[in-house]
PDB file of C-alpha atoms and ligand atoms in Angstrom:
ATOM      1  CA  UNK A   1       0.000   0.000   0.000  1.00 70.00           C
ATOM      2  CA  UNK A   2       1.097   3.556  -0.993  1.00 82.00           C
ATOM      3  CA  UNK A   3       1.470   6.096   1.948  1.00 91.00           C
ATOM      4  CA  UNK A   4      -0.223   9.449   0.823  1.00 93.00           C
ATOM      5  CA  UNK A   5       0.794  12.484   2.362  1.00 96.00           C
ATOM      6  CA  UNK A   6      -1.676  15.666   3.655  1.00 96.00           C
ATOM      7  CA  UNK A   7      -0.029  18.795   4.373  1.00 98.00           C
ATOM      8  CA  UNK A   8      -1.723  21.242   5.898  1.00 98.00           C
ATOM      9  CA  UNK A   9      -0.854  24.565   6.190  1.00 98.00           C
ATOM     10  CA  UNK A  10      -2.158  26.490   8.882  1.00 98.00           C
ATOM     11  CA  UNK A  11      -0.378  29.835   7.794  1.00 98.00           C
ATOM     12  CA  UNK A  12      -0.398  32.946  10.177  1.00 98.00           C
ATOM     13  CA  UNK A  13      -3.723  31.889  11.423  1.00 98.00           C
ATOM     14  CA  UNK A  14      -5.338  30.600  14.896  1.00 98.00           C
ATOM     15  CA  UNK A  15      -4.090  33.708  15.836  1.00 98.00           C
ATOM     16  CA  UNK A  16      -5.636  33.553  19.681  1.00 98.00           C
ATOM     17  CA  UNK A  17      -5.138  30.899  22.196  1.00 98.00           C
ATOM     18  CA  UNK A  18      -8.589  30.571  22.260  1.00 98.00           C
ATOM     19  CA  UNK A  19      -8.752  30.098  18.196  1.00 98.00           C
ATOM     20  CA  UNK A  20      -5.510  27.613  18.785  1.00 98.00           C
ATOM     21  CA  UNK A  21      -7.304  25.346  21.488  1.00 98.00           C
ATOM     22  CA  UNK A  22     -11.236  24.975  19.991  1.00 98.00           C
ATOM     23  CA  UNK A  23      -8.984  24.229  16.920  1.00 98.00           C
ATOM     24  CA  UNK A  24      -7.183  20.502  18.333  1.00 98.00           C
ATOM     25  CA  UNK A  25     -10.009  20.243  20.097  1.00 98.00           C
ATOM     26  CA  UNK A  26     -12.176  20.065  16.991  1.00 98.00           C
ATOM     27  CA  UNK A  27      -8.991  18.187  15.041  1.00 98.00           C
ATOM     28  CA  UNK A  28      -8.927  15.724  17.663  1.00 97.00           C
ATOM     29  CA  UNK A  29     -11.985  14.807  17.791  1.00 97.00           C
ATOM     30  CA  UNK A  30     -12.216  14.491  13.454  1.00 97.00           C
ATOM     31  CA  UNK A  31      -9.312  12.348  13.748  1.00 96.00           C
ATOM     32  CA  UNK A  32     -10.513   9.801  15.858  1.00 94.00           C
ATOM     33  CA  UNK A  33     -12.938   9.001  12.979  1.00 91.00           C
ATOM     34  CA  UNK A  34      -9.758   8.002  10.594  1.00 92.00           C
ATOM     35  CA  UNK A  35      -8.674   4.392  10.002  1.00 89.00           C
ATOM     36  CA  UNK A  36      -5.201   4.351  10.945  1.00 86.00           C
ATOM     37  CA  UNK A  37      -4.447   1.520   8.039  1.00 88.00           C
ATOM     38  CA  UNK A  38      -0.707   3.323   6.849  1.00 90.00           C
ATOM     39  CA  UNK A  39      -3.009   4.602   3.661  1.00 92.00           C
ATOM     40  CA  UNK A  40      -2.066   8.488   4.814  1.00 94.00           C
ATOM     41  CA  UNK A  41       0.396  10.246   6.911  1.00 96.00           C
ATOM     42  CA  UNK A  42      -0.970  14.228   8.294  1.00 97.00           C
ATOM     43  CA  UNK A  43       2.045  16.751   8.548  1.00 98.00           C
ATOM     44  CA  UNK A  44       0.102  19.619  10.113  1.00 98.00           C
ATOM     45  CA  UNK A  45       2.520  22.601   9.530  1.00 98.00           C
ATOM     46  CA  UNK A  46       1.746  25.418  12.383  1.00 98.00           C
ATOM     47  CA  UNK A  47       2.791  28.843  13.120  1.00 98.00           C
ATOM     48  CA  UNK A  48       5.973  28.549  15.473  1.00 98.00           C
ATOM     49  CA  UNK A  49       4.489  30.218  18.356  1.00 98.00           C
ATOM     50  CA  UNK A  50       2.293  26.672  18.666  1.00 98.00           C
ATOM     51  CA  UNK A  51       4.825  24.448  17.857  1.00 98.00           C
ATOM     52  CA  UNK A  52       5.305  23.283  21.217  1.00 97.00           C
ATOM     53  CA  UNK A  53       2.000  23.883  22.429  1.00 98.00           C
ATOM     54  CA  UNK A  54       0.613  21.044  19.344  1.00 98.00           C
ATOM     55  CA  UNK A  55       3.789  18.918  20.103  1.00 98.00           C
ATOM     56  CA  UNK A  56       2.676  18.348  23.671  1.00 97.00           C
ATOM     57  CA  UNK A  57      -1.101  17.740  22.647  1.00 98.00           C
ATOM     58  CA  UNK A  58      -1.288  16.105  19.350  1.00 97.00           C
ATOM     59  CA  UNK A  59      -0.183  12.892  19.325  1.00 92.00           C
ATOM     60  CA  UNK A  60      -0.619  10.011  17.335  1.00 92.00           C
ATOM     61  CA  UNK A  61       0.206   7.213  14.520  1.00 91.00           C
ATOM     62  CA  UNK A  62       1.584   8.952  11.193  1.00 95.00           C
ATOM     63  CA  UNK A  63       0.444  12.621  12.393  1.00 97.00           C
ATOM     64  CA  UNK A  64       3.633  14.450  12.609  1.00 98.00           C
ATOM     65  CA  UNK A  65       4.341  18.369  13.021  1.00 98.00           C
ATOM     66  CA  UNK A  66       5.807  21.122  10.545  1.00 98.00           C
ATOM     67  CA  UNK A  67       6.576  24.493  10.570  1.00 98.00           C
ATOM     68  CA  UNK A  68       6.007  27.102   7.074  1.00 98.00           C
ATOM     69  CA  UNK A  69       9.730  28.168   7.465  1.00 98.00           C
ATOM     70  CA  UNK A  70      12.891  27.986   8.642  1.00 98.00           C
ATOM     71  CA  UNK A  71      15.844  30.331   8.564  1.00 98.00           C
ATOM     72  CA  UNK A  72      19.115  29.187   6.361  1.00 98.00           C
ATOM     73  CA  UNK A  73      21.243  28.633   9.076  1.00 98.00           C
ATOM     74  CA  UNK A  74      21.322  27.050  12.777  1.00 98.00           C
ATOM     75  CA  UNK A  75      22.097  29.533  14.905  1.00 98.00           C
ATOM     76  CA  UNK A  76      23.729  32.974  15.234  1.00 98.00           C
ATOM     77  CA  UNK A  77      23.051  36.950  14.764  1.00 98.00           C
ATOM     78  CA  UNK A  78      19.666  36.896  12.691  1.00 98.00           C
ATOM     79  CA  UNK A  79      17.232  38.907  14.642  1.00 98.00           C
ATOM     80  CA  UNK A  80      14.052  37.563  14.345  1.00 97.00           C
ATOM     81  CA  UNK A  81      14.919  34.563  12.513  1.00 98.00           C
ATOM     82  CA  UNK A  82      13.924  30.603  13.739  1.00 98.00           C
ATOM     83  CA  UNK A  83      16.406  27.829  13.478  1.00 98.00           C
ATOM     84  CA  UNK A  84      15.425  24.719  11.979  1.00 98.00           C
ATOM     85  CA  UNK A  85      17.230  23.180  15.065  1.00 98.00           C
ATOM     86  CA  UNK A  86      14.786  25.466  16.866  1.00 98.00           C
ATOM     87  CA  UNK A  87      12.317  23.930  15.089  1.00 98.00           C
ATOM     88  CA  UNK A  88      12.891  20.312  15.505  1.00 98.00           C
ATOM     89  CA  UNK A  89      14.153  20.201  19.209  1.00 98.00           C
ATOM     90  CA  UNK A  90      10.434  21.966  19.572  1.00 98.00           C
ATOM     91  CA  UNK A  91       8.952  18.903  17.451  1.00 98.00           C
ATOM     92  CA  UNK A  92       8.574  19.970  14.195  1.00 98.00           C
ATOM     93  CA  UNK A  93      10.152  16.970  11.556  1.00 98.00           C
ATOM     94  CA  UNK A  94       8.963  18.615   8.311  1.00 98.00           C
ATOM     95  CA  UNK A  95       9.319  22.340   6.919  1.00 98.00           C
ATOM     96  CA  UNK A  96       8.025  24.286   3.744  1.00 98.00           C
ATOM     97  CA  UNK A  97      10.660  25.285   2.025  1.00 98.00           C
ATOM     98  CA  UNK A  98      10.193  28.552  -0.446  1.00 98.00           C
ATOM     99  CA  UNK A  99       6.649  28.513  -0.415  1.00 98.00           C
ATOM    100  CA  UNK A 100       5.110  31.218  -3.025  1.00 97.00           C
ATOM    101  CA  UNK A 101       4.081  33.605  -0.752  1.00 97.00           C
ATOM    102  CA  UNK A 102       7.406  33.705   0.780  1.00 98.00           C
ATOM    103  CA  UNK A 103       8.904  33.636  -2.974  1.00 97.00           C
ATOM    104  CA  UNK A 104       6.387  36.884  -3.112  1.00 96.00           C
ATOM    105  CA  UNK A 105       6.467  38.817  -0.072  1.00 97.00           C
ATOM    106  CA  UNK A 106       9.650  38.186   0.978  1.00 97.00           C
ATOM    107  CA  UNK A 107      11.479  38.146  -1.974  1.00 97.00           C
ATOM    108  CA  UNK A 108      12.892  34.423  -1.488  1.00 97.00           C
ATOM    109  CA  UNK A 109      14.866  33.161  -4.425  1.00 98.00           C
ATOM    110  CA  UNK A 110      15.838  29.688  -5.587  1.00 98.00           C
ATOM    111  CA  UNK A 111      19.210  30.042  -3.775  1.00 98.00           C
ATOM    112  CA  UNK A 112      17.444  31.051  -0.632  1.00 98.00           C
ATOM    113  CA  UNK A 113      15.605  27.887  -1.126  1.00 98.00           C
ATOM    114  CA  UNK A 114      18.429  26.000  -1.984  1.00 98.00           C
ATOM    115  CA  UNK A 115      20.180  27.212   1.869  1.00 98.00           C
ATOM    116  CA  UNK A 116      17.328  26.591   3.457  1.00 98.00           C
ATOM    117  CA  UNK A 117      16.937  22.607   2.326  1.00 98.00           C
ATOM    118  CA  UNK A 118      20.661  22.142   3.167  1.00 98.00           C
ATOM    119  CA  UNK A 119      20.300  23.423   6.656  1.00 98.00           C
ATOM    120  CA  UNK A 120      17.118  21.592   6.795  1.00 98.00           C
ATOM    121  CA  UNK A 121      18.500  18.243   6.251  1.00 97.00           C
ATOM    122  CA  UNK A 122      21.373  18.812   7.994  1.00 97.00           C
ATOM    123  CA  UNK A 123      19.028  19.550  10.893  1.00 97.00           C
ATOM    124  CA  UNK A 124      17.235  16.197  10.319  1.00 97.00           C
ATOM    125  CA  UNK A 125      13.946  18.324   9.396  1.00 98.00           C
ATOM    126  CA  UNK A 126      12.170  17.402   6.011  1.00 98.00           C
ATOM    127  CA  UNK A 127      11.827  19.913   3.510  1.00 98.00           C
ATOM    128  CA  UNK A 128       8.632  20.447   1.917  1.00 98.00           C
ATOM    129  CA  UNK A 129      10.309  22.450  -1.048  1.00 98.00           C
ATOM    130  CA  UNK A 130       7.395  24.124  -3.149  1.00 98.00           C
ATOM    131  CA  UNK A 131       7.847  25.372  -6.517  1.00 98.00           C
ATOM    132  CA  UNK A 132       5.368  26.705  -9.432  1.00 98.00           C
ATOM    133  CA  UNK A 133       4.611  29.334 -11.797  1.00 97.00           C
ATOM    134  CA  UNK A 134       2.907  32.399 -11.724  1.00 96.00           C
ATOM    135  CA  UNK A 135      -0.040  33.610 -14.129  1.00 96.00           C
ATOM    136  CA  UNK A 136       1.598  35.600 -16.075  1.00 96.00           C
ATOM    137  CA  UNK A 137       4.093  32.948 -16.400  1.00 97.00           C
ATOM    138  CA  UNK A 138       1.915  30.649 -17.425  1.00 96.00           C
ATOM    139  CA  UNK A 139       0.357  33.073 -19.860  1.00 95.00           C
ATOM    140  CA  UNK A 140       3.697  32.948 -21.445  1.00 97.00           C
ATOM    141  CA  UNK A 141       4.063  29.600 -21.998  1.00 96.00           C
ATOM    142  CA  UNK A 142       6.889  29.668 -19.262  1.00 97.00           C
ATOM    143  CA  UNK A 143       5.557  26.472 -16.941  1.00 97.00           C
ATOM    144  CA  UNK A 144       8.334  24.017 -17.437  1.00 97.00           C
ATOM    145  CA  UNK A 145      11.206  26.515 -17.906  1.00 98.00           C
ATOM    146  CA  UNK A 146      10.317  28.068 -14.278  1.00 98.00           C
ATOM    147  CA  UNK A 147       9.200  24.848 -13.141  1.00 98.00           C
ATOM    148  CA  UNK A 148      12.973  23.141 -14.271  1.00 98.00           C
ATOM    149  CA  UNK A 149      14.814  26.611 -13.188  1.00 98.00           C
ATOM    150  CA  UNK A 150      13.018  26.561  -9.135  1.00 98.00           C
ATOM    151  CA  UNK A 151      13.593  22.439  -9.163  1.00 98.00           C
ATOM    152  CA  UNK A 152      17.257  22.012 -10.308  1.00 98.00           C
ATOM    153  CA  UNK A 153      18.648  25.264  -8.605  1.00 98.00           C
ATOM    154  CA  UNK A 154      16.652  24.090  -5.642  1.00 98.00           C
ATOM    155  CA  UNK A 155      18.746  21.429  -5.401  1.00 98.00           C
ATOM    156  CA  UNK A 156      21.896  22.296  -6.456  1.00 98.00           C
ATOM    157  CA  UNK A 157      24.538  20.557  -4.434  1.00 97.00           C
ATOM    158  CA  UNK A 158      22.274  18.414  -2.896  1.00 97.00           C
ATOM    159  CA  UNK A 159      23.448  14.542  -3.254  1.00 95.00           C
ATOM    160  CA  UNK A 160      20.897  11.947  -4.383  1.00 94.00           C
ATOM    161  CA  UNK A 161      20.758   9.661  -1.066  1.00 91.00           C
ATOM    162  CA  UNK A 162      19.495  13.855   0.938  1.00 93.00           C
ATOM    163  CA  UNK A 163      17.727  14.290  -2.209  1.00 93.00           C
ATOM    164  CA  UNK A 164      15.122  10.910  -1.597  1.00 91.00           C
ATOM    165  CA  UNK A 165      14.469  12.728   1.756  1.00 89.00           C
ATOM    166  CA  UNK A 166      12.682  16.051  -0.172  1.00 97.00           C
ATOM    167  CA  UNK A 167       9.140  16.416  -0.665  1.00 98.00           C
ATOM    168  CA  UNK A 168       8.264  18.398  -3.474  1.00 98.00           C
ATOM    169  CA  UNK A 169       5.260  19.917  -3.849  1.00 97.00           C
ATOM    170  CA  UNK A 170       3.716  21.193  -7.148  1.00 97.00           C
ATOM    171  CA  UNK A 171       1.885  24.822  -6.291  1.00 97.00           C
ATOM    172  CA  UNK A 172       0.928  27.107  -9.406  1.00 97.00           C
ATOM    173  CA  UNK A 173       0.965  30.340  -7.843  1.00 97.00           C
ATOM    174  CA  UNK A 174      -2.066  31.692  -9.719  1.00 95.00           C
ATOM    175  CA  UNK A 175      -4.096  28.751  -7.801  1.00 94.00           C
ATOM    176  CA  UNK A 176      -2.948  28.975  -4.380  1.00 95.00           C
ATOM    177  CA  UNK A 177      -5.408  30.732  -2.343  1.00 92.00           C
ATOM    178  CA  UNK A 178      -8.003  31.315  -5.807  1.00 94.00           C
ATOM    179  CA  UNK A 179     -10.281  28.746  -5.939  1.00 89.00           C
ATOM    180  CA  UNK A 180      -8.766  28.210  -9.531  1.00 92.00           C
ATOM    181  CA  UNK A 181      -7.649  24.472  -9.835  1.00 89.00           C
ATOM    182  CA  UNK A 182      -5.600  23.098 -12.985  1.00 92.00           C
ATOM    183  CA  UNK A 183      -7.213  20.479 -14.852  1.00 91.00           C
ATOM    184  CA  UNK A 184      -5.594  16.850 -14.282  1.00 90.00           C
ATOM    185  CA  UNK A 185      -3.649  16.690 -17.509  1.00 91.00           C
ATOM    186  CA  UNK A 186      -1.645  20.133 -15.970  1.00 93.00           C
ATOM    187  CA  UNK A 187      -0.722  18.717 -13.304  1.00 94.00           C
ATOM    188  CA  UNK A 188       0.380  15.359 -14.772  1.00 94.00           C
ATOM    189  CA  UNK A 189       2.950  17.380 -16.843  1.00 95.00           C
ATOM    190  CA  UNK A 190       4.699  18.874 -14.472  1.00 96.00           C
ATOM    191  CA  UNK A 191       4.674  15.846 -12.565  1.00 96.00           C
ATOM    192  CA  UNK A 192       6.114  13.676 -15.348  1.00 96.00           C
ATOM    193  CA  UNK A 193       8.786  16.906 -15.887  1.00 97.00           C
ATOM    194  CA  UNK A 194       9.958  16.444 -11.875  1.00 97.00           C
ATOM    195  CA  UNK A 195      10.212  12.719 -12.275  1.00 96.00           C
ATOM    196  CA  UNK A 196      12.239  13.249 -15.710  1.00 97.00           C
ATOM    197  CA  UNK A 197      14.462  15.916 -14.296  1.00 98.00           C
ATOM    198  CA  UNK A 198      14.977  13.882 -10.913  1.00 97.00           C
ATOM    199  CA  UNK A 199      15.792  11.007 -12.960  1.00 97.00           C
ATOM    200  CA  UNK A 200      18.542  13.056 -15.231  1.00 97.00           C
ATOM    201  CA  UNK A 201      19.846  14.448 -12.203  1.00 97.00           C
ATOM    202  CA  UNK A 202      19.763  11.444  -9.707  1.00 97.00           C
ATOM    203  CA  UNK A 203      18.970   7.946 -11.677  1.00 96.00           C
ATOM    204  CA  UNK A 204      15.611   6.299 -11.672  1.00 96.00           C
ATOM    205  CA  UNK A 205      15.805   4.286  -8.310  1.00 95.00           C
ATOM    206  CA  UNK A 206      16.704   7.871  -6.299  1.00 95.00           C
ATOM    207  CA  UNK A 207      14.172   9.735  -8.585  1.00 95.00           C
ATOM    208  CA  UNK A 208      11.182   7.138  -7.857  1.00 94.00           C
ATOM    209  CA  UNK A 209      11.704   7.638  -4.244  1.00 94.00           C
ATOM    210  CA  UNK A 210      10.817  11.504  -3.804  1.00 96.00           C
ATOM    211  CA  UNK A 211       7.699  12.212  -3.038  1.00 96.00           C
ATOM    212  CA  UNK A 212       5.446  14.455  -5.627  1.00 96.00           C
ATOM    213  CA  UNK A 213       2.543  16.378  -4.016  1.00 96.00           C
ATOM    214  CA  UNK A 214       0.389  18.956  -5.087  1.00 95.00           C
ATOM    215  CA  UNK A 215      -0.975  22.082  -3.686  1.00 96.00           C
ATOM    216  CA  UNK A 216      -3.425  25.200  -4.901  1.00 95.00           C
ATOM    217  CA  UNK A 217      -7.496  25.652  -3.539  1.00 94.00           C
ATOM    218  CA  UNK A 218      -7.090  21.877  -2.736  1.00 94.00           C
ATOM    219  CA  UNK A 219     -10.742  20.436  -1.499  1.00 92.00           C
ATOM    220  CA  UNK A 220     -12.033  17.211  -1.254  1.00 87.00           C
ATOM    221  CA  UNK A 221     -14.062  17.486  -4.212  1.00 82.00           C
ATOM    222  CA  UNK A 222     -10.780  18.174  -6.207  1.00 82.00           C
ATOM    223  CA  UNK A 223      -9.274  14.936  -5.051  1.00 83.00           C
ATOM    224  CA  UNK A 224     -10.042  12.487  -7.989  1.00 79.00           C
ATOM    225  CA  UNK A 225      -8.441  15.603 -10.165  1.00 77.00           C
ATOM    226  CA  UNK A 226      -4.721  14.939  -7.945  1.00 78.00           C
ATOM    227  CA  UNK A 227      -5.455  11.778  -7.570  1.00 77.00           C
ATOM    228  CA  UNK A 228      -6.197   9.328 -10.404  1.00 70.00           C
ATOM    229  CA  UNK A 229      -4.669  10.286 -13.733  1.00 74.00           C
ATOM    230  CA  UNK A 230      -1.787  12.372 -12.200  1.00 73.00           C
ATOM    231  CA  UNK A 231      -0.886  10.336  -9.310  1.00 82.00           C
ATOM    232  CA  UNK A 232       0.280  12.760  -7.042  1.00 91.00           C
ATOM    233  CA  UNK A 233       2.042  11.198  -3.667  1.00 94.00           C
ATOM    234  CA  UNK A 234      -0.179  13.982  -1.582  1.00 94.00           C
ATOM    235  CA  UNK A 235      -1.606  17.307  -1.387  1.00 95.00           C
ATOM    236  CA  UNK A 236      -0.706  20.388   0.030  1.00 97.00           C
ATOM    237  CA  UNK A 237      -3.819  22.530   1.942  1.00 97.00           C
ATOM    238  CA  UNK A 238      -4.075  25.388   2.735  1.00 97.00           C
ATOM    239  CA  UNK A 239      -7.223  27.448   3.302  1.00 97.00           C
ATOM    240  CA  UNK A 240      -9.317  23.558   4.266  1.00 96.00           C
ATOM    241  CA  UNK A 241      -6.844  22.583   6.613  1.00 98.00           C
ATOM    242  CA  UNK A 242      -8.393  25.656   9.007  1.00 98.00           C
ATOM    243  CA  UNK A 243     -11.457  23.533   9.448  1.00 97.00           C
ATOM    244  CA  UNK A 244     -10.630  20.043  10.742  1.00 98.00           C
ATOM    245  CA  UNK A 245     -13.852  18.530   9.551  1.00 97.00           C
ATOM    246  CA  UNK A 246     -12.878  19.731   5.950  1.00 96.00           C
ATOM    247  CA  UNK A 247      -8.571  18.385   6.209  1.00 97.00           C
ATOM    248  CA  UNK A 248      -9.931  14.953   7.789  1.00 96.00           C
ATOM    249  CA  UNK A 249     -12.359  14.890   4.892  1.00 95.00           C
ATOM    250  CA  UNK A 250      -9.510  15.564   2.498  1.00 95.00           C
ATOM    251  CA  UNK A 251      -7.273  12.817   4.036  1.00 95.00           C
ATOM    252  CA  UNK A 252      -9.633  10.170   4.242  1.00 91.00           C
ATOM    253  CA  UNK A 253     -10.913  10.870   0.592  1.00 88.00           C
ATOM    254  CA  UNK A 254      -7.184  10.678  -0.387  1.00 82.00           C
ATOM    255  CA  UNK A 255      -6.104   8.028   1.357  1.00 80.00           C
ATOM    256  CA  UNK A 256      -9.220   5.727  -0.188  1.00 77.00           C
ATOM    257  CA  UNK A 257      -7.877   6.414  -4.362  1.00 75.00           C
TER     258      UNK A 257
HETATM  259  P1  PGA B 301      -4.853  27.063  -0.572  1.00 74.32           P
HETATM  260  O1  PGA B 301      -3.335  27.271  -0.151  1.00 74.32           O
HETATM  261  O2  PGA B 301      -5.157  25.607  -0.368  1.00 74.32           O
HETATM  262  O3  PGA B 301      -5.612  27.945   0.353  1.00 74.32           O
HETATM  263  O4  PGA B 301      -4.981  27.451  -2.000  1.00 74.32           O
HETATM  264  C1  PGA B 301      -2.377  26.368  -0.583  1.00 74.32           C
HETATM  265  C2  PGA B 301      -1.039  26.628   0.030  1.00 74.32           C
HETATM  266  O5  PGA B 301      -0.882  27.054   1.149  1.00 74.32           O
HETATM  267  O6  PGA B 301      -0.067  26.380  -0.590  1.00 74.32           O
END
């Protein structure tokens, strides 16, 4: 049996203790309902300031904890920055990596990205290393030259037995947060152009081993679109992961194609 693999990402919300707690309350309580067969595996990825807090009170068989970032280094003078030893001695084991709003907002470029999954690896954390093209790039016809530019500097340096421990995760910019979902045959694509690339770069056995996942206005009903003809290894949430009925919904449709 195939493992599938939910992200969600909380983002900066649950913003009040009182949001944080009715939240695992509610999460708890939806997960109980789940058949723990080894069909799915929940990374919940939470703002730092609950890291701990989720560590000490969500517990249980292939749920693990991630945070949306991590700085590129371990430790020194970086005001304001988190570690990814930080991170996982607080009990995250997975981190986004270069997300596009971070590629937006704060101006983080594929060499960023590429520090980042070296620290992160070094730091025994998972990186969840997103990549995808904008609109307007997609407009252009530009979809597998950004696509092959974010993926191979992403990983430049990065040896194939750290590279089987990288999630990727497929996110076209223009559908995260829109409600505007790719049709299958997109997605398939750029999923066959990852393997392809992973398999110039790394050989076939390595390549086959990295997990592909995809992420933009993910919903259960959109499920059979990731699912079936593309074969993604997971999905990446975002807005439905802030109501537990909906991410539990997501998983356990997942988990069942
Ligand atoms: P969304 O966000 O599911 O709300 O579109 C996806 C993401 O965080 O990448």
């Amino acid at each position: 049996m195939t493992t599938k693999i939910i992200v969600g990402n909380l983002k900066m919300n649950l913003i009040t203790l009182s949001e944080r707690d009715g939240y695992l309350k509610l999460l708890k309580s939806e997960i109980k309902k789940l058949k723990n067969d080894g069909s799915w595996e929940l990374i919940l990825c939470v703002p730092f300031v609950h890291l701990d807090f989720f560590s000490k009170n969500l517990k249980g068989k292939n749920i693990y904890l991630g945070v949306q970032n991590i700085f590129w280094d371990e430790r020194g003078s970086f005001t304001g920055e988190i570690s990814p030893v930080m991170a996982r001695e607080c009990g995250a084991k997975y981190s986004i990596v270069g997300h596009s709003e971070r590629r937006r907002y704060f101006k983080e470029n594929d060499q960023e990205v590429n520090k980042k999954i070296k620290v992160a690896i070094q730091s025994q954390i998972t990186p969840i290393m997103c990549i995808g093209e904008t609109s307007d790039e997609r407009k252009e016809g530009l979809t597998k030259d950004v696509i092959s530019r974010q993926l191979l500097d992403g990983l430049e340096g990065i040896l194939p037995l750290q590279s089987e421990k990288i999630i990727i995760a497929y996110e076209p910019v223009w559908s995260v947060g829109s409600d505007i979902e790719p049709e299958s045959n997109e997605i398939m694509e750029v999923r066959i152009l990852v393997r392809k690339l992973l398999t110039q770069k790394y050989g076939e056995a390595v390549a086959g081993k990295v997990k592909v996942l995809y992420g933009g206005s993910v919903k259960s009903k959109l499920i059979k679109k990731v699912c079936f003809n593309p074969q993604m290894d997971g999905v990446l949430v975002g807005r439905e992961s802030l109501v537990p009925v909906n991410l539990i919904e997501i998983v356990q449709s997942f988990s069942q194609c």
